[in-house]
Coordinates of C-alpha atoms in Angstrom, one line a residue:
M1 CA 0.1 -0.2 0.1
R2 CA 3.1 2.2 0.5
F3 CA 3.8 1.8 -3.1
W4 CA 0.4 3.0 -4.3
R5 CA 0.3 5.7 -2.0
A6 CA 3.1 7.2 -3.5
Y7 CA 2.4 6.0 -7.3
N8 CA -0.9 7.9 -7.0
L9 CA 1.5 11.0 -5.9
L10 CA 3.6 10.4 -8.8
R11 CA 0.4 9.8 -11.3
F12 CA -1.7 12.7 -10.4
A13 CA 1.1 15.2 -9.8
A14 CA 0.1 16.5 -6.8
V15 CA 1.3 20.3 -6.4
P16 CA 3.4 22.1 -3.9
L17 CA 1.5 23.2 -1.1
A18 CA -0.3 26.5 -1.0
V19 CA -2.8 28.1 1.7
G20 CA -5.0 28.9 -1.1
F21 CA -8.0 30.7 -0.2
C22 CA -7.6 30.2 3.7
G23 CA -7.5 33.4 5.8
C24 CA -6.3 31.0 8.7
A25 CA -3.7 30.9 10.7
A26 CA -0.7 29.0 9.3
T27 CA -0.5 25.0 8.8
P28 CA 1.5 24.0 11.9
P29 CA 3.9 21.4 11.4
R30 CA 3.0 17.9 10.6
T31 CA 3.9 15.3 13.3
D32 CA 6.6 12.4 13.2
T33 CA 4.9 9.4 11.2
L34 CA 4.2 6.7 13.8
V35 CA 5.0 3.2 13.9
E36 CA 3.7 0.6 12.1
R37 CA 0.5 0.0 12.3
P38 CA -0.7 -3.2 13.5
R39 CA -2.9 -6.0 11.4
P40 CA -5.7 -8.0 13.0
A41 CA -5.3 -11.6 13.9
Q42 CA -7.5 -14.2 15.3
R43 CA -7.5 -13.6 18.9
A44 CA -8.0 -16.1 22.1
R45 CA -10.2 -13.9 24.1
Q46 CA -11.0 -16.6 27.1
T47 CA -7.2 -16.7 28.2
G48 CA -6.3 -12.8 27.5
N49 CA -4.3 -12.7 24.5
S50 CA -4.3 -10.1 21.9
P51 CA -2.4 -9.6 19.2
I52 CA -3.9 -5.9 18.6
A53 CA -3.1 -4.8 22.6
D54 CA 0.3 -6.0 22.6
Q55 CA 1.8 -4.2 25.6
S56 CA -0.7 -6.1 27.5
A57 CA 0.0 -9.2 25.6
E58 CA 3.6 -8.4 26.7
R59 CA 2.5 -7.7 29.8
L60 CA 0.4 -10.8 30.2
G61 CA 2.6 -13.4 28.2
A62 CA 1.2 -16.6 27.2
G63 CA -0.6 -18.6 29.5
G64 CA 0.8 -21.3 31.8
A65 CA 1.8 -22.0 34.7
G66 CA 4.7 -19.4 36.7
R67 CA 3.2 -16.5 34.6
K68 CA 4.6 -13.4 36.6
V69 CA 1.9 -11.2 35.9
V70 CA 3.8 -7.9 38.5
P71 CA 7.2 -6.9 38.1
A72 CA 9.7 -8.8 40.0
S73 CA 10.2 -6.1 42.5
Y74 CA 6.9 -7.0 44.2
E75 CA 7.7 -7.2 47.5
S76 CA 6.3 -6.8 50.7
T77 CA 7.6 -4.7 53.6
A78 CA 6.4 -6.7 56.3
Q79 CA 8.7 -9.7 57.1
S80 CA 8.9 -13.2 55.4
E81 CA 8.1 -15.6 58.3
S82 CA 5.0 -16.1 59.8
T83 CA 3.7 -18.3 62.0
S84 CA 1.0 -19.8 63.7
R85 CA 0.6 -17.5 66.5
P86 CA -3.2 -16.5 67.5
V87 CA -4.8 -13.1 66.3
A88 CA -5.3 -11.8 69.5
A89 CA -1.0 -12.0 70.6
G90 CA 0.2 -9.1 70.5
Q91 CA 3.9 -8.9 68.7
A92 CA 6.2 -6.0 68.4
D93 CA 7.6 -6.6 64.7
S94 CA 5.7 -5.8 61.3
A95 CA 4.9 -9.1 60.4
A96 CA 2.7 -9.7 63.8
T97 CA 0.6 -6.5 62.5
T98 CA 0.4 -8.4 59.8
E99 CA -0.3 -12.2 60.9
A100 CA -2.9 -10.3 63.6
L101 CA -5.0 -9.8 60.1
K102 CA -4.3 -13.7 58.7
L103 CA -6.9 -15.7 57.4
P104 CA -7.6 -19.5 57.3
S105 CA -5.7 -20.3 54.5
A106 CA -7.8 -21.4 51.5
G107 CA -4.9 -23.4 49.5
A108 CA -1.8 -22.8 47.4
A109 CA -1.8 -18.2 46.9
A110 CA -0.7 -18.3 43.3
I111 CA 1.2 -15.0 44.5
D112 CA 3.7 -14.7 46.9
T113 CA 2.4 -11.6 49.2
T114 CA 6.1 -11.7 50.7
T115 CA 8.1 -12.2 47.8
G116 CA 6.1 -11.0 45.2
Q117 CA 6.4 -14.0 42.6
V118 CA 4.3 -16.1 40.8
S119 CA 4.3 -19.5 42.7
D120 CA 4.6 -22.3 40.2
S121 CA 2.5 -24.9 42.1
E122 CA -0.5 -24.2 39.7
S123 CA -1.5 -22.7 36.2
S124 CA -3.6 -19.2 35.9
S125 CA -4.1 -21.2 33.0
A126 CA -6.3 -23.4 34.9
N127 CA -7.8 -20.9 37.8
V128 CA -8.9 -18.6 34.3
A129 CA -10.8 -21.8 33.3
A130 CA -12.4 -23.2 36.7
L131 CA -13.6 -19.3 36.7
T132 CA -15.2 -19.2 33.2
D133 CA -16.8 -22.3 34.2
A134 CA -17.7 -22.3 37.2
T135 CA -21.2 -23.2 38.3
D136 CA -21.2 -23.9 41.8
L137 CA -22.7 -20.6 43.6
R138 CA -23.1 -21.8 46.7
Q139 CA -18.5 -22.7 47.2
P140 CA -16.3 -19.4 47.5
H141 CA -14.3 -19.7 43.7
L142 CA -9.9 -18.9 44.7
L143 CA -8.4 -16.4 42.8
D144 CA -5.9 -13.9 42.9
L145 CA -4.9 -10.5 41.5
S146 CA -2.4 -12.4 38.7
V147 CA -6.2 -14.5 37.4
V148 CA -8.0 -11.1 38.2
L149 CA -5.5 -9.0 35.4
Q150 CA -5.2 -12.3 33.1
L151 CA -9.7 -12.0 33.1
V152 CA -9.1 -8.8 32.1
D153 CA -7.0 -8.7 29.9
G154 CA -9.3 -11.4 28.1
Q155 CA -12.8 -10.3 28.8
N156 CA -13.9 -7.3 29.9
P157 CA -16.6 -5.5 27.7
Q158 CA -14.5 -2.5 27.7
V159 CA -11.1 -3.9 26.9
L160 CA -12.9 -5.9 23.5
Y161 CA -14.8 -2.6 22.7
A162 CA -11.7 -1.0 22.3
R163 CA -9.9 -3.7 20.7
E164 CA -13.3 -3.5 18.0
R165 CA -12.7 0.0 16.9
I166 CA -8.8 -0.9 15.8
E167 CA -9.9 -3.4 14.2
E168 CA -12.5 -1.0 12.7
A169 CA -9.8 2.0 12.1
L170 CA -8.2 -0.8 10.3
A171 CA -11.1 -2.0 7.7
K172 CA -11.5 2.4 7.3
L173 CA -7.5 3.0 6.5
D174 CA -7.6 -0.8 4.3
R175 CA -11.1 1.1 2.4
A176 CA -9.0 4.5 1.8
E177 CA -5.7 2.8 0.3
V178 CA -7.5 1.3 -2.3
L179 CA -9.8 4.4 -2.7
W180 CA -8.7 5.2 -6.6
L181 CA -8.9 1.9 -7.6
P182 CA -12.2 1.3 -10.4
S183 CA -15.7 -0.8 -9.6
I184 CA -16.9 -3.6 -11.5
R185 CA -20.3 -3.5 -12.9
L186 CA -21.8 -5.9 -14.7
G187 CA -25.3 -5.4 -16.8
V188 CA -28.1 -5.7 -19.3
N189 CA -30.3 -3.1 -20.6
W190 CA -33.2 -3.2 -23.6
N191 CA -34.3 -0.2 -24.5
K192 CA -37.9 1.3 -26.8
H193 CA -38.6 4.3 -28.2
E194 CA -41.9 5.1 -30.0
G195 CA -42.5 8.1 -31.5
R196 CA -41.2 11.7 -31.6
I197 CA -37.4 13.0 -30.8
Q198 CA -34.6 14.7 -32.0
D199 CA -31.3 14.2 -33.4
V200 CA -28.4 15.1 -33.1
A201 CA -28.8 18.1 -36.1
G202 CA -31.4 19.4 -34.2
R203 CA -34.4 17.9 -36.1
V204 CA -37.3 16.9 -34.9
I205 CA -38.8 13.0 -36.2
D206 CA -41.0 10.1 -36.4
T207 CA -39.0 6.8 -35.3
S208 CA -39.5 2.9 -33.8
R209 CA -36.4 1.3 -32.7
G210 CA -34.6 -0.5 -29.9
S211 CA -31.7 -2.1 -28.2
Y212 CA -30.4 -3.7 -26.7
F213 CA -26.3 -4.0 -24.4
T214 CA -25.2 -6.5 -22.4
G215 CA -22.0 -6.7 -20.9
L216 CA -19.3 -5.1 -18.7
G217 CA -21.2 -1.8 -17.8
A218 CA -25.4 -1.1 -18.6
D219 CA -27.6 1.5 -20.0
A220 CA -25.9 1.4 -22.9
V221 CA -28.5 4.2 -25.6
G222 CA -27.7 5.6 -28.3
A223 CA -24.4 7.3 -29.0
G224 CA -22.9 8.2 -25.6
S225 CA -20.6 6.3 -23.8
P226 CA -23.1 3.9 -20.9
R227 CA -24.5 5.4 -18.2
I228 CA -23.4 3.0 -16.0
P229 CA -20.0 2.1 -17.2
G230 CA -18.2 -1.8 -16.4
L231 CA -15.5 0.0 -14.9
L232 CA -15.5 3.0 -13.1
A233 CA -13.3 5.0 -10.7
L234 CA -14.2 8.6 -9.1
F235 CA -12.8 10.1 -6.9
H236 CA -10.8 13.4 -5.9
T237 CA -6.8 13.0 -5.9
A238 CA -6.5 15.0 -2.4
D239 CA -8.9 12.2 -1.3
A240 CA -6.7 9.4 -2.9
Y241 CA -3.2 10.8 -1.1
F242 CA -4.6 12.0 1.8
E243 CA -7.4 9.8 2.7
P244 CA -5.0 6.6 3.8
L245 CA -3.0 9.3 5.7
I246 CA -5.7 10.5 7.7
A247 CA -7.2 6.8 8.7
E248 CA -3.3 6.1 9.6
R249 CA -3.7 8.7 12.2
A250 CA -7.4 7.2 13.4
A251 CA -5.8 4.0 13.3
H252 CA -3.5 5.0 15.6
A253 CA -5.5 6.6 18.0
R254 CA -7.5 3.4 18.5
R255 CA -4.5 1.2 19.0
F256 CA -4.3 3.9 21.9
G257 CA -6.8 4.9 23.1
S258 CA -7.5 0.8 23.9
Q259 CA -3.9 0.5 25.3
A260 CA -5.4 3.8 27.7
T261 CA -8.6 1.0 28.4
T262 CA -6.8 -1.8 29.2
N263 CA -4.8 0.0 31.8
D264 CA -8.0 1.8 33.3
A265 CA -9.2 -1.7 33.0
M266 CA -6.7 -3.3 34.9
L267 CA -6.7 -1.0 37.3
D268 CA -10.4 -0.9 38.0
S269 CA -9.9 -4.4 39.1
A270 CA -7.1 -4.6 40.7
V271 CA -8.8 -1.9 43.1
A272 CA -11.9 -4.3 43.1
Y273 CA -9.7 -7.4 44.2
L274 CA -8.3 -5.3 47.3
E275 CA -12.1 -4.1 48.1
L276 CA -12.2 -8.2 47.5
L277 CA -9.5 -8.6 50.1
R278 CA -10.3 -5.7 52.7
A279 CA -13.6 -7.0 53.1
H280 CA -12.1 -10.8 54.0
Q281 CA -9.7 -9.4 56.0
E282 CA -12.9 -6.9 57.8
L283 CA -14.0 -10.2 58.2
A284 CA -11.4 -11.7 59.9
I285 CA -10.8 -9.1 62.2
A286 CA -15.4 -8.7 63.2
K287 CA -15.0 -12.5 63.8
E288 CA -11.9 -12.3 66.0
T289 CA -13.5 -8.8 68.0
R290 CA -17.3 -11.3 68.6
Q291 CA -14.7 -13.5 70.3
N292 CA -12.9 -11.3 72.6
T293 CA -16.4 -9.7 73.3
L294 CA -18.0 -13.0 73.8
Q295 CA -15.4 -13.5 76.5
L296 CA -15.5 -10.5 78.3
A297 CA -19.7 -10.7 77.7
E298 CA -19.2 -14.5 79.6
L299 CA -17.1 -13.4 82.3
T300 CA -18.6 -10.1 83.2
A301 CA -22.3 -12.4 83.2
L302 CA -20.2 -14.7 85.5
Y303 CA -18.9 -11.8 88.3
A304 CA -22.6 -10.1 87.9
S305 CA -24.1 -13.8 89.0
T306 CA -21.5 -14.4 92.1
G307 CA -22.2 -10.1 93.2
Q308 CA -18.5 -9.6 92.1
G309 CA -20.4 -7.3 89.1
V310 CA -22.9 -5.3 88.8
A311 CA -26.0 -6.0 86.1
A312 CA -25.5 -2.8 85.1
D313 CA -22.2 -3.8 83.3
D314 CA -23.6 -7.1 82.5
D315 CA -26.2 -5.5 80.0
R316 CA -23.5 -3.2 78.3
A317 CA -21.2 -6.3 77.8
R318 CA -24.1 -7.8 76.2
A319 CA -25.3 -4.7 74.1
E320 CA -22.0 -4.7 72.5
L321 CA -22.0 -8.8 71.3
A322 CA -25.3 -7.1 69.9
I323 CA -22.8 -4.7 68.2
R324 CA -20.3 -7.1 67.4
D325 CA -22.9 -9.8 65.9
N326 CA -24.5 -7.0 63.0
D327 CA -20.5 -6.8 62.4
L328 CA -20.4 -10.1 61.3
L329 CA -23.6 -9.7 59.4
R330 CA -21.9 -6.5 57.3
G331 CA -18.8 -8.3 57.3
D332 CA -20.7 -10.9 55.2
E333 CA -22.6 -8.1 52.9
A334 CA -18.9 -6.4 52.3
I335 CA -17.8 -9.7 50.8
Q336 CA -21.0 -9.9 48.4
V337 CA -20.9 -6.3 47.2
A338 CA -17.5 -6.8 46.2
S339 CA -17.6 -10.1 45.1
A340 CA -20.3 -8.6 42.6
R341 CA -18.8 -6.0 41.9
L342 CA -15.2 -7.8 40.8
A343 CA -17.2 -10.4 38.8
E344 CA -18.7 -7.3 36.4
Q345 CA -15.2 -5.7 36.1
L346 CA -14.2 -9.7 35.0
N347 CA -17.5 -10.7 32.9
L348 CA -17.9 -13.0 35.2
D349 CA -21.2 -13.9 36.9
S350 CA -22.5 -11.6 39.3
T351 CA -24.0 -14.7 41.8
L352 CA -20.5 -16.1 42.5
R353 CA -19.1 -15.6 45.3
F354 CA -15.0 -15.3 45.5
E355 CA -12.4 -15.3 47.7
P356 CA -8.8 -14.6 47.7
R357 CA -5.5 -16.7 47.9
E358 CA -3.6 -14.5 49.7
P359 CA -3.9 -15.4 53.1
V360 CA -2.8 -11.9 54.4
V361 CA -2.7 -8.1 53.4
V362 CA 0.9 -7.3 53.1
P363 CA 2.0 -3.9 52.1
I364 CA 3.3 -3.7 48.0
E365 CA 5.9 -2.6 45.9
L366 CA 4.7 -2.1 42.8
Q367 CA 6.4 0.5 41.7
A368 CA 9.6 2.5 43.3
V369 CA 9.8 6.1 44.2
Q370 CA 13.4 6.6 45.1
Q371 CA 13.3 8.7 41.4
P372 CA 13.2 12.1 41.9
L373 CA 9.5 12.8 41.5
P374 CA 10.3 15.2 38.1
E375 CA 11.8 12.3 37.1
L376 CA 8.7 10.2 37.0
V377 CA 6.7 13.0 36.1
A378 CA 9.3 13.0 32.9
Y379 CA 8.5 9.2 32.8
G380 CA 4.6 9.1 32.8
L381 CA 4.2 11.7 30.1
T382 CA 6.2 9.9 27.5
H383 CA 5.0 6.2 28.3
R384 CA 1.2 7.0 28.6
P385 CA -0.7 5.9 26.1
E386 CA -3.3 9.0 26.2
V387 CA -0.4 11.5 25.3
A388 CA -0.1 8.8 22.0
E389 CA -3.4 8.5 21.7
S390 CA -4.2 12.7 21.9
R391 CA -1.5 13.5 19.6
S392 CA -2.4 10.8 17.1
L393 CA -5.5 12.9 16.8
A394 CA -3.5 15.9 16.7
G395 CA -1.8 14.4 13.5
E396 CA -5.3 13.4 12.0
A397 CA -6.4 17.0 12.5
V398 CA -3.6 18.7 9.9
E399 CA -3.4 16.4 7.7
R400 CA -7.2 16.8 7.2
L401 CA -6.3 20.3 7.2
R402 CA -3.4 20.0 4.4
R403 CA -6.0 17.4 2.6
E404 CA -8.3 20.9 2.5
Q405 CA -5.7 23.1 1.3
Y406 CA -4.7 21.3 -1.6
A407 CA -8.5 20.1 -2.6
S408 CA -8.6 23.2 -4.8
L409 CA -5.3 22.4 -6.4
M410 CA -6.3 18.7 -7.0
P411 CA -8.5 17.4 -9.6
S412 CA -11.1 14.8 -9.6
L413 CA -11.4 11.8 -12.0
L414 CA -13.5 9.9 -13.3
L415 CA -12.5 6.9 -14.3
G416 CA -14.8 4.8 -17.1
L417 CA -14.9 1.8 -18.9
S418 CA -17.2 -0.1 -20.4
Y419 CA -17.1 -3.6 -23.1
G420 CA -20.2 -5.6 -23.8
G421 CA -22.6 -6.7 -27.4
L422 CA -24.3 -3.9 -28.3
G423 CA -27.4 -4.8 -31.0
G424 CA -30.8 -2.5 -32.3
G425 CA -33.0 -1.8 -35.4
F426 CA -35.5 0.1 -36.4
G427 CA -39.0 -1.4 -35.2
S428 CA -38.7 -4.5 -33.2
N429 CA -35.7 -6.1 -35.4
F430 CA -32.8 -6.6 -33.3
V431 CA -30.0 -6.6 -36.3
N432 CA -25.8 -5.7 -36.0
F433 CA -25.5 -7.6 -32.6
G434 CA -21.8 -6.8 -32.3
D435 CA -18.8 -5.4 -29.8
R436 CA -19.0 -2.1 -27.9
L437 CA -16.3 -0.5 -26.1
D438 CA -15.8 3.1 -24.6
A439 CA -13.3 4.5 -22.7
D440 CA -13.9 7.8 -20.8
I441 CA -10.8 10.1 -18.3
V442 CA -12.4 13.4 -17.3
A443 CA -10.6 15.3 -15.1
W444 CA -12.2 18.9 -13.6
W445 CA -11.0 21.0 -10.9
E446 CA -13.2 22.5 -8.2
I447 CA -13.2 26.2 -6.3
R448 CA -16.2 25.7 -4.0
N449 CA -19.0 28.3 -3.3
L450 CA -16.6 30.6 -5.6
G451 CA -14.3 30.5 -3.3
F452 CA -15.9 31.2 -0.2
G453 CA -16.3 27.6 0.6
E454 CA -12.6 26.8 0.2
R455 CA -12.3 29.3 2.8
A456 CA -14.6 28.2 5.1
A457 CA -13.8 24.1 5.3
R458 CA -9.9 25.1 6.1
C459 CA -10.8 27.7 8.4
E460 CA -13.1 24.7 9.8
A461 CA -9.7 22.0 9.9
Q462 CA -7.6 24.6 11.3
S463 CA -10.2 24.9 14.0
R464 CA -10.1 21.1 14.3
V465 CA -6.5 20.9 14.9
N466 CA -6.0 23.7 17.7
Q467 CA -8.9 21.6 19.3
A468 CA -6.8 18.5 19.0
Q469 CA -3.6 20.5 20.6
L470 CA -5.5 21.8 23.3
R471 CA -6.4 18.3 24.6
E472 CA -3.0 17.2 23.7
V473 CA -2.2 19.9 26.6
A474 CA -5.0 18.7 28.6
A475 CA -3.8 15.0 28.3
L476 CA 0.3 16.3 29.1
D477 CA -1.6 17.9 32.3
R478 CA -4.0 15.2 33.6
V479 CA -0.8 13.1 33.1
A480 CA 1.5 14.9 35.6
R481 CA -1.2 15.7 38.1
E482 CA -2.1 12.1 37.8
V483 CA 1.7 11.1 38.5
V484 CA 2.0 13.9 41.5
E485 CA -0.7 12.7 42.9
A486 CA -0.8 8.7 43.3
H487 CA 3.4 9.7 44.0
A488 CA 2.3 11.4 47.1
Q489 CA -0.5 9.0 48.2
V490 CA 2.3 6.7 48.2
E491 CA 4.8 8.5 50.4
S492 CA 2.2 9.6 53.1
R493 CA 0.8 6.1 53.2
R494 CA 3.8 4.7 53.7
R495 CA 4.3 6.6 56.5
Q496 CA 1.6 6.5 57.4
L497 CA 1.9 2.4 57.9
A498 CA 4.5 3.0 60.5
T499 CA 1.6 5.1 62.8
A500 CA -0.7 2.4 62.5
E501 CA 1.8 -0.6 63.3
E502 CA 2.7 1.3 66.4
G503 CA -1.4 1.9 67.4
I504 CA -1.4 -2.0 67.0
R505 CA 1.2 -2.7 69.2
A506 CA -0.3 -0.4 71.9
A507 CA -3.5 -1.6 71.5
Q508 CA -2.6 -5.5 72.3
S509 CA -0.2 -4.2 74.8
S510 CA -3.5 -2.7 76.8
Y511 CA -5.5 -5.7 75.9
E512 CA -3.0 -7.9 77.5
R513 CA -2.5 -6.0 80.2
N514 CA -6.6 -5.5 80.8
L515 CA -6.4 -9.4 80.3
I516 CA -3.6 -9.7 83.2
R517 CA -5.1 -7.5 85.3
I518 CA -8.5 -8.8 85.6
Q519 CA -6.9 -12.4 85.6
N520 CA -5.2 -11.4 89.2
V521 CA -8.8 -9.7 89.9
Q522 CA -7.2 -6.5 89.8
G523 CA -10.3 -4.9 88.2
L524 CA -14.0 -5.8 86.5
P525 CA -13.8 -7.0 83.5
L526 CA -15.9 -4.6 81.9
E527 CA -12.9 -2.7 81.6
A528 CA -11.6 -4.2 79.5
L529 CA -14.1 -3.9 76.9
Q530 CA -12.3 -0.5 75.5
S531 CA -9.1 -2.0 75.3
I532 CA -10.3 -4.9 72.8
Q533 CA -12.4 -1.7 70.9
A534 CA -9.5 0.0 70.4
L535 CA -8.0 -3.4 69.3
A536 CA -10.4 -3.8 66.9
Q537 CA -10.1 0.1 65.8
A538 CA -6.1 -0.3 65.1
R539 CA -6.6 -3.0 63.3
R540 CA -8.6 -1.7 60.7
E541 CA -7.1 1.2 60.9
Y542 CA -4.1 -0.4 59.5
L543 CA -6.0 -2.4 57.3
R544 CA -7.3 0.9 55.9
V545 CA -3.6 2.2 55.2
V546 CA -2.1 -1.2 53.5
V547 CA -5.2 -1.7 51.5
S548 CA -4.8 2.1 50.7
F549 CA -1.3 2.2 49.9
N550 CA -1.5 -0.4 48.0
E551 CA -4.2 1.3 45.8
A552 CA -1.8 4.2 45.6
Q553 CA 0.6 1.6 44.1
F554 CA -1.4 0.7 41.6
R555 CA -2.1 4.2 40.8
L556 CA 1.2 5.1 40.8
H557 CA 1.8 2.4 38.1
R558 CA -0.6 2.8 35.6
A559 CA 0.1 6.9 35.8
L560 CA 3.3 5.7 34.8
G561 CA 1.4 3.8 31.7
W562 CA 1.8 -0.1 33.3
P563 CA 5.6 -0.1 32.9
V564 CA 5.8 -3.9 32.1
D565 CA 8.4 -3.8 34.7
A566 CA 9.8 -1.6 36.9
A567 CA 13.0 -3.0 38.3
T568 CA 15.0 -3.4 35.3
D569 CA 13.6 0.2 34.0
D570 CA 16.3 2.2 34.6
R571 CA 14.7 5.6 34.6
L572 CA 12.7 4.4 37.6

C-alpha cells in the first residue's frame, strides 16, 4: 500500500503546498510518523491473548504456570516469617501486625505476597478456566491478582470493545488505501422508443427503434457512453492521497486508546480485588473482636451472678456483643458486594462468591519511587498511551487540514471503461449485434462556492487542529497531575504504615495488660471493653492504610503507563 500511495502521488502530479483561499493561521508542522500499524489476527479471548493490544500481551505473556503478571520487584514490606500465633497475641514487629490480620489459608497462593513471585504450584490458565466455567454458586471461588488481571485482559467488555474499535479503524484504513481503484459493474439493458425524438442536428423526427446491450457496464443507449460504466473510478485525487494518512493516524489513536482502556480496566479490577481482600480481612477482624467480646460478656455475666460485678455491666457487655454480631453481618454483606463488583469487571456471573488466595494483607511495592518526582512525571508523560492517543488525533487533524489546503489544486478524476455486445434496429428488429467498447477519462478542478467554501473548510480544519492540540495539552496536564497525586499518596500512606503498626502494638499491649489485671482480680471485666474496641479499631486502621497504600501503588503504576517491569527500567 505504501507503493500505491507513492505511485498515486506521481501519477496525479501533486502540486506544492499552498494556502490558497484560506485566511486562517499557518499550517502547523506535521507530526512525526508513527510506528507501523497493527494488523488484525485471530484472538483467543478467553485466555487474554490479544495481538492487537500488544502491550497487554507482553505484560501477561502466554498462558501457563509460573507466569509473571506483576513486576519481579513486587516486594512486601512485612517480614517473611509467618507462624501460627493467635490473632490476639501481641508482637513487636511488623510481621506480627500482618499476622494479626491473617485469614485461614484457602490453598496455595498464586502470588507470594512476601516475595512477589508467581507460584508454580498451579496454572493461571487453569484458574481462569475454572472461573469462567464455574457453576456452583454456593462455594467460594478462589482467585488471585494474576488471574484477575488475566481475565480483565481477555474478558472485560470495555477492553474488548476498544479492540474492536481498532479493527474498525484498520478496515477504514484498508478502504482508504484502495479508494482510487475502480469498481466492476456487469449489467444488461433493453431500450425501446416509439414516436417523436430529436436527432443530433436538431430535427424532430418520428421513428420506432430499439436496442439491447449486455456486458461490462449497463444503460448503453444511443451514441453516448454507457451511463453505468463497467469499470468506474470516481475520486478526488486529494482524497486518494490524504485519506490513507488520515485513516492511519486514526488507527494509531484507536490503538493507543485501547491500551489506555486496558490500563484503566486493570486498575479498576485491581482496586476491586483489593476491596474484596479488605472485605475478607474486615470479616476476620470482626470475628476476632466478637470472640473477645463474647469472652468478656461471659466473664461479666459470671461476675454479676456471683455479686462481684453489677448487672448493668452485664447488660453493657451483651449490648456490645450484639453490635459485634451486626459487624459479622455487615462483613458478609461487604464480601458479597465486593464479589459482585469484581465479577462485573471480569465479565463473570455476579452471583459467584470470590475468596482471595492471599491469606494476609501486606504492603506491596509495585513501583519504586526513589527517583525524583520530576523524573517520574517525565516518565509518565512519555509512556502514557493517553498522550500518544492525543498526539495521533492531532496528527489526524493536521492531515485533514492539509487535504483541504490541496483540495482546490488537485483534480477530481472519472475513469470509465465499458465493453459488451450491442444490437438494435428499426421497430422490433434486433440486428447488427456486435462488440462495443467505450472508454472515458475526465478530470476537473473545483473551487467550492466561489472560493468562500474553500476558505470556510480550511478554517474549520484549522480549528480542529487547534482543538486537538489543546486536548493534547490537557492530557499532558492530567497525566502530570495523576503522577504527582499518586506519588503523594504512596509517600503519605507509607508513613502512615509505621503509625498504624505502632497503634496495633499499643492496643495489643493495652488489651493484654487488662487481661492480666482481670486474671489477678485487680479490676472488673468490663474495664477490658475499651481495650477490645481500641484493638479492633487499630487493626481496621492498619487494614485501611495497607489497602489504601496498595491502591496508591496501583494508581502510580497506571499513572506511569503501567510499565511491564519497573524494576529493570533504569529510568525508574
